Amino acid sequence: MTVVKSILLFGVAAVFEIGGAWLIWQGVREHRGWIWIGSGVIALGMYGFVATLQPDANFGRILAAYGGVFVAGSLAWAMVADGFRPDRWDATGALICLAGVAVIMYGPR
């Protein structure tokens, strides 16, 4: 159950962080305004909070593992939100990152 909780929290954190950054990008680069920017700032704050809910107590381990989730999640977000089509190297890199997440977070200790 702890692994499932951890994976779900990584997913929620990714939505908040990637979504928050995307909202700010839209607000600034696409000139959508302060509502988008402010919403992005709030989402990024929520990401910081959600990360603290991980069952593992080691900040460095959580953030290191989350980096892999961020890489894969960013590509997935770009596909859904922006129509980006990753090539085989993008997909391979994301899978390598997710393998790193599994080793860092869920390897035997």
mmCIF file of N, CA, C and O in Angstrom:
data_model
loop_
_atom_site.group_PDB
_atom_site.id
_atom_site.type_symbol
_atom_site.label_atom_id
_atom_site.label_comp_id
_atom_site.label_asym_id
_atom_site.label_seq_id
_atom_site.Cartn_x
_atom_site.Cartn_y
_atom_site.Cartn_z
ATOM 1 N N MET A 1 0.812 -1.202 0.000
ATOM 2 C CA MET A 1 0.000 0.000 0.000
ATOM 3 C C MET A 1 0.860 1.273 0.000
ATOM 4 O O MET A 1 0.494 2.263 -0.597
ATOM 5 N N THR A 2 2.001 1.211 0.663
ATOM 6 C CA THR A 2 2.879 2.374 0.718
ATOM 7 C C THR A 2 3.392 2.751 -0.669
ATOM 8 O O THR A 2 3.476 3.928 -0.998
ATOM 9 N N VAL A 3 3.729 1.757 -1.487
ATOM 10 C CA VAL A 3 4.218 2.023 -2.841
ATOM 11 C C VAL A 3 3.110 2.652 -3.682
ATOM 12 O O VAL A 3 3.344 3.623 -4.399
ATOM 13 N N VAL A 4 1.900 2.136 -3.564
ATOM 14 C CA VAL A 4 0.771 2.691 -4.316
ATOM 15 C C VAL A 4 0.529 4.145 -3.905
ATOM 16 O O VAL A 4 0.355 5.022 -4.760
ATOM 17 N N LYS A 5 0.553 4.415 -2.596
ATOM 18 C CA LYS A 5 0.371 5.786 -2.105
ATOM 19 C C LYS A 5 1.459 6.701 -2.661
ATOM 20 O O LYS A 5 1.188 7.808 -3.121
ATOM 21 N N SER A 6 2.690 6.230 -2.638
ATOM 22 C CA SER A 6 3.816 7.011 -3.131
ATOM 23 C C SER A 6 3.657 7.335 -4.617
ATOM 24 O O SER A 6 3.865 8.479 -5.048
ATOM 25 N N ILE A 7 3.282 6.337 -5.407
ATOM 26 C CA ILE A 7 3.105 6.546 -6.847
ATOM 27 C C ILE A 7 1.979 7.550 -7.107
ATOM 28 O O ILE A 7 2.121 8.448 -7.949
ATOM 29 N N LEU A 8 0.877 7.414 -6.377
ATOM 30 C CA LEU A 8 -0.235 8.372 -6.540
ATOM 31 C C LEU A 8 0.197 9.785 -6.167
ATOM 32 O O LEU A 8 -0.147 10.748 -6.862
ATOM 33 N N LEU A 9 0.950 9.916 -5.078
ATOM 34 C CA LEU A 9 1.429 11.242 -4.684
ATOM 35 C C LEU A 9 2.378 11.837 -5.718
ATOM 36 O O LEU A 9 2.336 13.041 -5.988
ATOM 37 N N PHE A 10 3.230 10.998 -6.306
ATOM 38 C CA PHE A 10 4.093 11.493 -7.384
ATOM 39 C C PHE A 10 3.245 12.002 -8.550
ATOM 40 O O PHE A 10 3.547 13.038 -9.144
ATOM 41 N N GLY A 11 2.182 11.280 -8.887
ATOM 42 C CA GLY A 11 1.303 11.708 -9.977
ATOM 43 C C GLY A 11 0.622 13.032 -9.686
ATOM 44 O O GLY A 11 0.580 13.930 -10.536
ATOM 45 N N VAL A 12 0.108 13.183 -8.475
ATOM 46 C CA VAL A 12 -0.554 14.437 -8.093
ATOM 47 C C VAL A 12 0.456 15.583 -8.090
ATOM 48 O O VAL A 12 0.181 16.679 -8.592
ATOM 49 N N ALA A 13 1.642 15.328 -7.543
ATOM 50 C CA ALA A 13 2.685 16.353 -7.522
ATOM 51 C C ALA A 13 3.048 16.791 -8.938
ATOM 52 O O ALA A 13 3.216 17.989 -9.207
ATOM 53 N N ALA A 14 3.134 15.826 -9.856
ATOM 54 C CA ALA A 14 3.474 16.153 -11.237
ATOM 55 C C ALA A 14 2.403 17.028 -11.877
ATOM 56 O O ALA A 14 2.721 17.991 -12.587
ATOM 57 N N VAL A 15 1.141 16.714 -11.628
ATOM 58 C CA VAL A 15 0.055 17.536 -12.189
ATOM 59 C C VAL A 15 0.170 18.972 -11.674
ATOM 60 O O VAL A 15 0.074 19.931 -12.446
ATOM 61 N N PHE A 16 0.400 19.121 -10.375
ATOM 62 C CA PHE A 16 0.518 20.474 -9.819
ATOM 63 C C PHE A 16 1.753 21.208 -10.338
ATOM 64 O O PHE A 16 1.670 22.376 -10.723
ATOM 65 N N GLU A 17 2.904 20.536 -10.355
ATOM 66 C CA GLU A 17 4.116 21.244 -10.777
ATOM 67 C C GLU A 17 4.126 21.531 -12.272
ATOM 68 O O GLU A 17 4.366 22.660 -12.700
ATOM 69 N N ILE A 18 3.882 20.509 -13.060
ATOM 70 C CA ILE A 18 3.916 20.703 -14.513
ATOM 71 C C ILE A 18 2.769 21.609 -14.941
ATOM 72 O O ILE A 18 2.949 22.525 -15.753
ATOM 73 N N GLY A 19 1.594 21.371 -14.371
ATOM 74 C CA GLY A 19 0.446 22.226 -14.682
ATOM 75 C C GLY A 19 0.678 23.672 -14.274
ATOM 76 O O GLY A 19 0.335 24.599 -15.008
ATOM 77 N N GLY A 20 1.278 23.871 -13.098
ATOM 78 C CA GLY A 20 1.566 25.231 -12.641
ATOM 79 C C GLY A 20 2.543 25.942 -13.553
ATOM 80 O O GLY A 20 2.346 27.106 -13.928
ATOM 81 N N ALA A 21 3.596 25.240 -13.924
ATOM 82 C CA ALA A 21 4.576 25.845 -14.833
ATOM 83 C C ALA A 21 3.939 26.140 -16.190
ATOM 84 O O ALA A 21 4.202 27.190 -16.796
ATOM 85 N N TRP A 22 3.087 25.219 -16.657
ATOM 86 C CA TRP A 22 2.402 25.423 -17.944
ATOM 87 C C TRP A 22 1.472 26.635 -17.876
ATOM 88 O O TRP A 22 1.410 27.425 -18.828
ATOM 89 N N LEU A 23 0.750 26.782 -16.767
ATOM 90 C CA LEU A 23 -0.138 27.939 -16.625
ATOM 91 C C LEU A 23 0.647 29.252 -16.663
ATOM 92 O O LEU A 23 0.221 30.218 -17.297
ATOM 93 N N ILE A 24 1.781 29.278 -15.976
ATOM 94 C CA ILE A 24 2.612 30.490 -16.009
ATOM 95 C C ILE A 24 3.131 30.736 -17.419
ATOM 96 O O ILE A 24 3.110 31.871 -17.911
ATOM 97 N N TRP A 25 3.559 29.677 -18.080
ATOM 98 C CA TRP A 25 4.022 29.792 -19.471
ATOM 99 C C TRP A 25 2.915 30.392 -20.334
ATOM 100 O O TRP A 25 3.153 31.314 -21.120
ATOM 101 N N GLN A 26 1.705 29.876 -20.195
ATOM 102 C CA GLN A 26 0.577 30.385 -20.976
ATOM 103 C C GLN A 26 0.298 31.845 -20.648
ATOM 104 O O GLN A 26 0.021 32.653 -21.538
ATOM 105 N N GLY A 27 0.352 32.167 -19.365
ATOM 106 C CA GLY A 27 0.088 33.547 -18.952
ATOM 107 C C GLY A 27 1.092 34.534 -19.499
ATOM 108 O O GLY A 27 0.725 35.635 -19.932
ATOM 109 N N VAL A 28 2.368 34.150 -19.494
ATOM 110 C CA VAL A 28 3.432 35.056 -19.927
ATOM 111 C C VAL A 28 3.674 34.954 -21.432
ATOM 112 O O VAL A 28 3.584 35.949 -22.156
ATOM 113 N N ARG A 29 3.991 33.756 -21.895
ATOM 114 C CA ARG A 29 4.402 33.592 -23.295
ATOM 115 C C ARG A 29 3.248 33.697 -24.283
ATOM 116 O O ARG A 29 3.435 34.120 -25.415
ATOM 117 N N GLU A 30 2.072 33.258 -23.849
ATOM 118 C CA GLU A 30 0.901 33.303 -24.737
ATOM 119 C C GLU A 30 -0.026 34.475 -24.403
ATOM 120 O O GLU A 30 -1.140 34.551 -24.908
ATOM 121 N N HIS A 31 0.431 35.335 -23.503
ATOM 122 C CA HIS A 31 -0.279 36.577 -23.151
ATOM 123 C C HIS A 31 -1.713 36.329 -22.673
ATOM 124 O O HIS A 31 -2.629 37.062 -23.032
ATOM 125 N N ARG A 32 -1.892 35.311 -21.827
ATOM 126 C CA ARG A 32 -3.228 35.001 -21.325
ATOM 127 C C ARG A 32 -3.554 35.749 -20.044
ATOM 128 O O ARG A 32 -4.679 35.706 -19.582
ATOM 129 N N GLY A 33 -2.561 36.380 -19.439
ATOM 130 C CA GLY A 33 -2.840 37.277 -18.328
ATOM 131 C C GLY A 33 -2.529 36.746 -16.938
ATOM 132 O O GLY A 33 -2.068 35.624 -16.736
ATOM 133 N N TRP A 34 -2.816 37.631 -15.981
ATOM 134 C CA TRP A 34 -2.449 37.401 -14.588
ATOM 135 C C TRP A 34 -3.239 36.287 -13.921
ATOM 136 O O TRP A 34 -2.737 35.652 -12.988
ATOM 137 N N ILE A 35 -4.448 36.026 -14.358
ATOM 138 C CA ILE A 35 -5.230 34.925 -13.767
ATOM 139 C C ILE A 35 -4.503 33.602 -14.018
ATOM 140 O O ILE A 35 -4.391 32.763 -13.123
ATOM 141 N N TRP A 36 -4.012 33.407 -15.203
ATOM 142 C CA TRP A 36 -3.273 32.189 -15.535
ATOM 143 C C TRP A 36 -1.983 32.124 -14.721
ATOM 144 O O TRP A 36 -1.644 31.076 -14.172
ATOM 145 N N ILE A 37 -1.278 33.232 -14.650
ATOM 146 C CA ILE A 37 -0.023 33.269 -13.899
ATOM 147 C C ILE A 37 -0.281 32.986 -12.423
ATOM 148 O O ILE A 37 0.396 32.159 -11.809
ATOM 149 N N GLY A 38 -1.260 33.659 -11.845
ATOM 150 C CA GLY A 38 -1.591 33.442 -10.433
ATOM 151 C C GLY A 38 -2.024 32.013 -10.151
ATOM 152 O O GLY A 38 -1.645 31.424 -9.129
ATOM 153 N N SER A 39 -2.797 31.443 -11.055
ATOM 154 C CA SER A 39 -3.212 30.040 -10.897
ATOM 155 C C SER A 39 -1.999 29.122 -10.937
ATOM 156 O O SER A 39 -1.927 28.144 -10.185
ATOM 157 N N GLY A 40 -1.052 29.439 -11.787
ATOM 158 C CA GLY A 40 0.175 28.649 -11.866
ATOM 159 C C GLY A 40 0.989 28.730 -10.583
ATOM 160 O O GLY A 40 1.507 27.718 -10.102
ATOM 161 N N VAL A 41 1.073 29.918 -10.024
ATOM 162 C CA VAL A 41 1.809 30.089 -8.763
ATOM 163 C C VAL A 41 1.148 29.274 -7.648
ATOM 164 O O VAL A 41 1.825 28.597 -6.865
ATOM 165 N N ILE A 42 -0.166 29.295 -7.586
ATOM 166 C CA ILE A 42 -0.887 28.505 -6.579
ATOM 167 C C ILE A 42 -0.638 27.014 -6.792
ATOM 168 O O ILE A 42 -0.374 26.267 -5.840
ATOM 169 N N ALA A 43 -0.713 26.568 -8.030
ATOM 170 C CA ALA A 43 -0.470 25.153 -8.330
ATOM 171 C C ALA A 43 0.946 24.739 -7.934
ATOM 172 O O ALA A 43 1.145 23.650 -7.377
ATOM 173 N N LEU A 44 1.922 25.596 -8.194
ATOM 174 C CA LEU A 44 3.292 25.272 -7.806
ATOM 175 C C LEU A 44 3.433 25.181 -6.289
ATOM 176 O O LEU A 44 4.151 24.319 -5.771
ATOM 177 N N GLY A 45 2.732 26.028 -5.569
ATOM 178 C CA GLY A 45 2.719 25.933 -4.110
ATOM 179 C C GLY A 45 2.100 24.624 -3.644
ATOM 180 O O GLY A 45 2.582 23.991 -2.690
ATOM 181 N N MET A 46 1.044 24.192 -4.318
ATOM 182 C CA MET A 46 0.409 22.920 -3.970
ATOM 183 C C MET A 46 1.358 21.747 -4.233
ATOM 184 O O MET A 46 1.391 20.785 -3.459
ATOM 185 N N TYR A 47 2.130 21.842 -5.301
ATOM 186 C CA TYR A 47 3.135 20.809 -5.569
ATOM 187 C C TYR A 47 4.072 20.665 -4.375
ATOM 188 O O TYR A 47 4.351 19.553 -3.912
ATOM 189 N N GLY A 48 4.565 21.786 -3.873
ATOM 190 C CA GLY A 48 5.480 21.749 -2.733
ATOM 191 C C GLY A 48 4.855 21.084 -1.520
ATOM 192 O O GLY A 48 5.511 20.344 -0.786
ATOM 193 N N PHE A 49 3.583 21.327 -1.312
ATOM 194 C CA PHE A 49 2.876 20.712 -0.191
ATOM 195 C C PHE A 49 2.699 19.212 -0.411
ATOM 196 O O PHE A 49 2.963 18.406 0.484
ATOM 197 N N VAL A 50 2.262 18.817 -1.588
ATOM 198 C CA VAL A 50 2.009 17.397 -1.874
ATOM 199 C C VAL A 50 3.293 16.576 -1.726
ATOM 200 O O VAL A 50 3.259 15.446 -1.219
ATOM 201 N N ALA A 51 4.411 17.133 -2.115
ATOM 202 C CA ALA A 51 5.681 16.407 -2.003
ATOM 203 C C ALA A 51 5.977 16.027 -0.556
ATOM 204 O O ALA A 51 6.600 14.991 -0.299
ATOM 205 N N THR A 52 5.523 16.819 0.401
ATOM 206 C CA THR A 52 5.790 16.521 1.815
ATOM 207 C C THR A 52 4.967 15.340 2.323
ATOM 208 O O THR A 52 5.239 14.827 3.410
ATOM 209 N N LEU A 53 3.990 14.898 1.583
ATOM 210 C CA LEU A 53 3.120 13.806 2.016
ATOM 211 C C LEU A 53 3.677 12.421 1.689
ATOM 212 O O LEU A 53 3.084 11.407 2.066
ATOM 213 N N GLN A 54 4.803 12.363 1.006
ATOM 214 C CA GLN A 54 5.416 11.071 0.662
ATOM 215 C C GLN A 54 5.728 10.283 1.933
ATOM 216 O O GLN A 54 6.166 10.866 2.933
ATOM 217 N N PRO A 55 5.515 8.962 1.902
ATOM 218 C CA PRO A 55 5.785 8.141 3.093
ATOM 219 C C PRO A 55 7.262 8.117 3.504
ATOM 220 O O PRO A 55 7.569 8.005 4.676
ATOM 221 N N ASP A 56 8.179 8.218 2.555
ATOM 222 C CA ASP A 56 9.608 8.232 2.861
ATOM 223 C C ASP A 56 9.955 9.590 3.457
ATOM 224 O O ASP A 56 9.497 10.626 2.985
ATOM 225 N N ALA A 57 10.783 9.602 4.475
ATOM 226 C CA ALA A 57 11.105 10.843 5.184
ATOM 227 C C ALA A 57 12.339 11.556 4.637
ATOM 228 O O ALA A 57 12.716 12.599 5.160
ATOM 229 N N ASN A 58 12.971 11.028 3.611
ATOM 230 C CA ASN A 58 14.217 11.605 3.111
ATOM 231 C C ASN A 58 13.955 12.567 1.947
ATOM 232 O O ASN A 58 13.675 12.138 0.829
ATOM 233 N N PHE A 59 14.099 13.851 2.226
ATOM 234 C CA PHE A 59 13.842 14.895 1.236
ATOM 235 C C PHE A 59 14.642 14.662 -0.046
ATOM 236 O O PHE A 59 14.103 14.744 -1.149
ATOM 237 N N GLY A 60 15.929 14.397 0.096
ATOM 238 C CA GLY A 60 16.779 14.223 -1.078
ATOM 239 C C GLY A 60 16.331 13.061 -1.950
ATOM 240 O O GLY A 60 16.323 13.168 -3.180
ATOM 241 N N ARG A 61 15.950 11.960 -1.329
ATOM 242 C CA ARG A 61 15.485 10.794 -2.090
ATOM 243 C C ARG A 61 14.188 11.116 -2.818
ATOM 244 O O ARG A 61 14.018 10.768 -3.986
ATOM 245 N N ILE A 62 13.271 11.766 -2.133
ATOM 246 C CA ILE A 62 11.981 12.111 -2.744
ATOM 247 C C ILE A 62 12.206 13.006 -3.956
ATOM 248 O O ILE A 62 11.669 12.766 -5.042
ATOM 249 N N LEU A 63 12.999 14.066 -3.789
ATOM 250 C CA LEU A 63 13.201 15.001 -4.897
ATOM 251 C C LEU A 63 13.984 14.367 -6.041
ATOM 252 O O LEU A 63 13.685 14.624 -7.207
ATOM 253 N N ALA A 64 14.967 13.528 -5.715
ATOM 254 C CA ALA A 64 15.730 12.858 -6.766
ATOM 255 C C ALA A 64 14.819 11.943 -7.581
ATOM 256 O O ALA A 64 14.850 11.959 -8.817
ATOM 257 N N ALA A 65 14.007 11.161 -6.893
ATOM 258 C CA ALA A 65 13.098 10.255 -7.597
ATOM 259 C C ALA A 65 12.049 11.040 -8.366
ATOM 260 O O ALA A 65 11.722 10.699 -9.513
ATOM 261 N N TYR A 66 11.542 12.108 -7.772
ATOM 262 C CA TYR A 66 10.516 12.894 -8.442
ATOM 263 C C TYR A 66 11.034 13.471 -9.763
ATOM 264 O O TYR A 66 10.273 13.651 -10.712
ATOM 265 N N GLY A 67 12.328 13.722 -9.835
ATOM 266 C CA GLY A 67 12.897 14.239 -11.080
ATOM 267 C C GLY A 67 12.563 13.355 -12.272
ATOM 268 O O GLY A 67 12.246 13.843 -13.360
ATOM 269 N N GLY A 68 12.600 12.047 -12.083
ATOM 270 C CA GLY A 68 12.241 11.125 -13.156
ATOM 271 C C GLY A 68 10.775 11.189 -13.517
ATOM 272 O O GLY A 68 10.395 11.116 -14.696
ATOM 273 N N VAL A 69 9.942 11.350 -12.498
ATOM 274 C CA VAL A 69 8.501 11.499 -12.730
ATOM 275 C C VAL A 69 8.247 12.789 -13.504
ATOM 276 O O VAL A 69 7.431 12.827 -14.428
ATOM 277 N N PHE A 70 8.973 13.840 -13.140
ATOM 278 C CA PHE A 70 8.826 15.133 -13.809
ATOM 279 C C PHE A 70 9.172 15.022 -15.296
ATOM 280 O O PHE A 70 8.460 15.568 -16.149
ATOM 281 N N VAL A 71 10.245 14.327 -15.606
ATOM 282 C CA VAL A 71 10.662 14.176 -17.010
ATOM 283 C C VAL A 71 9.570 13.475 -17.815
ATOM 284 O O VAL A 71 9.124 13.965 -18.856
ATOM 285 N N ALA A 72 9.133 12.320 -17.338
ATOM 286 C CA ALA A 72 8.104 11.565 -18.062
ATOM 287 C C ALA A 72 6.784 12.317 -18.084
ATOM 288 O O ALA A 72 6.097 12.372 -19.114
ATOM 289 N N GLY A 73 6.427 12.916 -16.962
ATOM 290 C CA GLY A 73 5.173 13.666 -16.886
ATOM 291 C C GLY A 73 5.164 14.880 -17.801
ATOM 292 O O GLY A 73 4.133 15.219 -18.384
ATOM 293 N N SER A 74 6.297 15.532 -17.940
ATOM 294 C CA SER A 74 6.376 16.703 -18.819
ATOM 295 C C SER A 74 6.128 16.322 -20.272
ATOM 296 O O SER A 74 5.426 17.039 -21.001
ATOM 297 N N LEU A 75 6.681 15.197 -20.678
ATOM 298 C CA LEU A 75 6.434 14.737 -22.045
ATOM 299 C C LEU A 75 4.964 14.368 -22.235
ATOM 300 O O LEU A 75 4.363 14.703 -23.262
ATOM 301 N N ALA A 76 4.389 13.695 -21.245
ATOM 302 C CA ALA A 76 2.969 13.330 -21.334
ATOM 303 C C ALA A 76 2.090 14.583 -21.367
ATOM 304 O O ALA A 76 1.141 14.672 -22.159
ATOM 305 N N TRP A 77 2.403 15.571 -20.522
ATOM 306 C CA TRP A 77 1.634 16.819 -20.494
ATOM 307 C C TRP A 77 1.710 17.503 -21.857
ATOM 308 O O TRP A 77 0.701 17.985 -22.384
ATOM 309 N N ALA A 78 2.905 17.562 -22.415
ATOM 310 C CA ALA A 78 3.080 18.217 -23.716
ATOM 311 C C ALA A 78 2.271 17.520 -24.804
ATOM 312 O O ALA A 78 1.739 18.174 -25.701
ATOM 313 N N MET A 79 2.165 16.197 -24.717
ATOM 314 C CA MET A 79 1.376 15.458 -25.701
ATOM 315 C C MET A 79 -0.098 15.842 -25.597
ATOM 316 O O MET A 79 -0.756 16.094 -26.610
ATOM 317 N N VAL A 80 -0.605 15.890 -24.374
ATOM 318 C CA VAL A 80 -2.028 16.162 -24.162
ATOM 319 C C VAL A 80 -2.360 17.644 -24.375
ATOM 320 O O VAL A 80 -3.304 17.985 -25.086
ATOM 321 N N ALA A 81 -1.573 18.521 -23.777
ATOM 322 C CA ALA A 81 -1.915 19.951 -23.775
ATOM 323 C C ALA A 81 -1.472 20.694 -25.034
ATOM 324 O O ALA A 81 -2.112 21.669 -25.426
ATOM 325 N N ASP A 82 -0.380 20.253 -25.624
ATOM 326 C CA ASP A 82 0.204 21.018 -26.731
ATOM 327 C C ASP A 82 0.330 20.245 -28.040
ATOM 328 O O ASP A 82 0.875 20.760 -29.009
ATOM 329 N N GLY A 83 -0.108 18.991 -28.058
ATOM 330 C CA GLY A 83 -0.015 18.207 -29.285
ATOM 331 C C GLY A 83 1.391 17.759 -29.643
ATOM 332 O O GLY A 83 1.655 17.359 -30.773
ATOM 333 N N PHE A 84 2.309 17.806 -28.678
ATOM 334 C CA PHE A 84 3.690 17.377 -28.901
ATOM 335 C C PHE A 84 3.728 15.879 -29.158
ATOM 336 O O PHE A 84 3.021 15.110 -28.522
ATOM 337 N N ARG A 85 4.549 15.462 -30.085
ATOM 338 C CA ARG A 85 4.722 14.040 -30.387
ATOM 339 C C ARG A 85 6.175 13.651 -30.106
ATOM 340 O O ARG A 85 7.076 13.987 -30.887
ATOM 341 N N PRO A 86 6.409 12.962 -28.989
ATOM 342 C CA PRO A 86 7.783 12.576 -28.666
ATOM 343 C C PRO A 86 8.307 11.551 -29.659
ATOM 344 O O PRO A 86 7.554 10.744 -30.196
ATOM 345 N N ASP A 87 9.608 11.608 -29.898
ATOM 346 C CA ASP A 87 10.220 10.595 -30.754
ATOM 347 C C ASP A 87 10.712 9.435 -29.877
ATOM 348 O O ASP A 87 10.527 9.436 -28.662
ATOM 349 N N ARG A 88 11.332 8.460 -30.492
ATOM 350 C CA ARG A 88 11.745 7.267 -29.745
ATOM 351 C C ARG A 88 12.789 7.597 -28.688
ATOM 352 O O ARG A 88 12.877 6.935 -27.663
ATOM 353 N N TRP A 89 13.584 8.631 -28.910
ATOM 354 C CA TRP A 89 14.604 9.013 -27.934
ATOM 355 C C TRP A 89 13.968 9.687 -26.725
ATOM 356 O O TRP A 89 14.430 9.491 -25.588
ATOM 357 N N ASP A 90 12.928 10.476 -26.956
ATOM 358 C CA ASP A 90 12.179 11.050 -25.834
ATOM 359 C C ASP A 90 11.584 9.933 -24.986
ATOM 360 O O ASP A 90 11.684 9.937 -23.756
ATOM 361 N N ALA A 91 10.942 8.979 -25.652
ATOM 362 C CA ALA A 91 10.295 7.868 -24.941
ATOM 363 C C ALA A 91 11.331 7.012 -24.209
ATOM 364 O O ALA A 91 11.117 6.632 -23.047
ATOM 365 N N THR A 92 12.451 6.740 -24.850
ATOM 366 C CA THR A 92 13.504 5.953 -24.213
ATOM 367 C C THR A 92 14.042 6.678 -22.983
ATOM 368 O O THR A 92 14.223 6.073 -21.918
ATOM 369 N N GLY A 93 14.297 7.960 -23.110
ATOM 370 C CA GLY A 93 14.788 8.744 -21.980
ATOM 371 C C GLY A 93 13.812 8.757 -20.825
ATOM 372 O O GLY A 93 14.199 8.616 -19.658
ATOM 373 N N ALA A 94 12.513 8.899 -21.138
ATOM 374 C CA ALA A 94 11.496 8.899 -20.088
ATOM 375 C C ALA A 94 11.446 7.553 -19.377
ATOM 376 O O ALA A 94 11.332 7.494 -18.143
ATOM 377 N N LEU A 95 11.555 6.471 -20.126
ATOM 378 C CA LEU A 95 11.549 5.137 -19.507
ATOM 379 C C LEU A 95 12.773 4.934 -18.623
ATOM 380 O O LEU A 95 12.676 4.340 -17.540
ATOM 381 N N ILE A 96 13.917 5.426 -19.061
ATOM 382 C CA ILE A 96 15.121 5.341 -18.238
ATOM 383 C C ILE A 96 14.923 6.122 -16.939
ATOM 384 O O ILE A 96 15.274 5.649 -15.853
ATOM 385 N N CYS A 97 14.340 7.305 -17.048
ATOM 386 C CA CYS A 97 14.066 8.112 -15.851
ATOM 387 C C CYS A 97 13.119 7.389 -14.896
ATOM 388 O O CYS A 97 13.336 7.387 -13.678
ATOM 389 N N LEU A 98 12.076 6.771 -15.433
ATOM 390 C CA LEU A 98 11.126 6.052 -14.581
ATOM 391 C C LEU A 98 11.777 4.822 -13.946
ATOM 392 O O LEU A 98 11.454 4.473 -12.795
ATOM 393 N N ALA A 99 12.688 4.187 -14.658
ATOM 394 C CA ALA A 99 13.441 3.081 -14.044
ATOM 395 C C ALA A 99 14.270 3.608 -12.875
ATOM 396 O O ALA A 99 14.358 2.961 -11.824
ATOM 397 N N GLY A 100 14.842 4.788 -13.037
ATOM 398 C CA GLY A 100 15.583 5.414 -11.947
ATOM 399 C C GLY A 100 14.705 5.708 -10.745
ATOM 400 O O GLY A 100 15.123 5.511 -9.596
ATOM 401 N N VAL A 101 13.486 6.148 -10.997
ATOM 402 C CA VAL A 101 12.533 6.374 -9.905
ATOM 403 C C VAL A 101 12.328 5.080 -9.124
ATOM 404 O O VAL A 101 12.377 5.062 -7.890
ATOM 405 N N ALA A 102 12.098 3.994 -9.851
ATOM 406 C CA ALA A 102 11.849 2.706 -9.200
ATOM 407 C C ALA A 102 13.048 2.267 -8.360
ATOM 408 O O ALA A 102 12.882 1.791 -7.227
ATOM 409 N N VAL A 103 14.246 2.438 -8.872
ATOM 410 C CA VAL A 103 15.444 2.035 -8.134
ATOM 411 C C VAL A 103 15.616 2.898 -6.885
ATOM 412 O O VAL A 103 15.857 2.389 -5.781
ATOM 413 N N ILE A 104 15.489 4.214 -7.046
ATOM 414 C CA ILE A 104 15.705 5.124 -5.919
ATOM 415 C C ILE A 104 14.655 4.935 -4.833
ATOM 416 O O ILE A 104 14.964 4.845 -3.649
ATOM 417 N N MET A 105 13.406 4.868 -5.236
ATOM 418 C CA MET A 105 12.320 4.854 -4.237
ATOM 419 C C MET A 105 11.984 3.465 -3.709
ATOM 420 O O MET A 105 11.655 3.325 -2.534
ATOM 421 N N TYR A 106 12.018 2.472 -4.573
ATOM 422 C CA TYR A 106 11.419 1.197 -4.198
ATOM 423 C C TYR A 106 12.408 0.035 -4.171
ATOM 424 O O TYR A 106 12.003 -1.107 -3.958
ATOM 425 N N GLY A 107 13.691 0.338 -4.376
ATOM 426 C CA GLY A 107 14.699 -0.702 -4.268
ATOM 427 C C GLY A 107 14.805 -1.185 -2.828
ATOM 428 O O GLY A 107 14.509 -0.441 -1.890
ATOM 429 N N PRO A 108 15.240 -2.434 -2.654
ATOM 430 C CA PRO A 108 15.350 -2.955 -1.281
ATOM 431 C C PRO A 108 16.389 -2.173 -0.477
ATOM 432 O O PRO A 108 17.433 -1.777 -0.996
ATOM 433 N N ARG A 109 16.081 -1.960 0.752
ATOM 434 C CA ARG A 109 16.984 -1.223 1.654
ATOM 435 C C ARG A 109 17.365 -2.129 2.799
ATOM 436 O O ARG A 109 16.642 -2.869 3.327
#
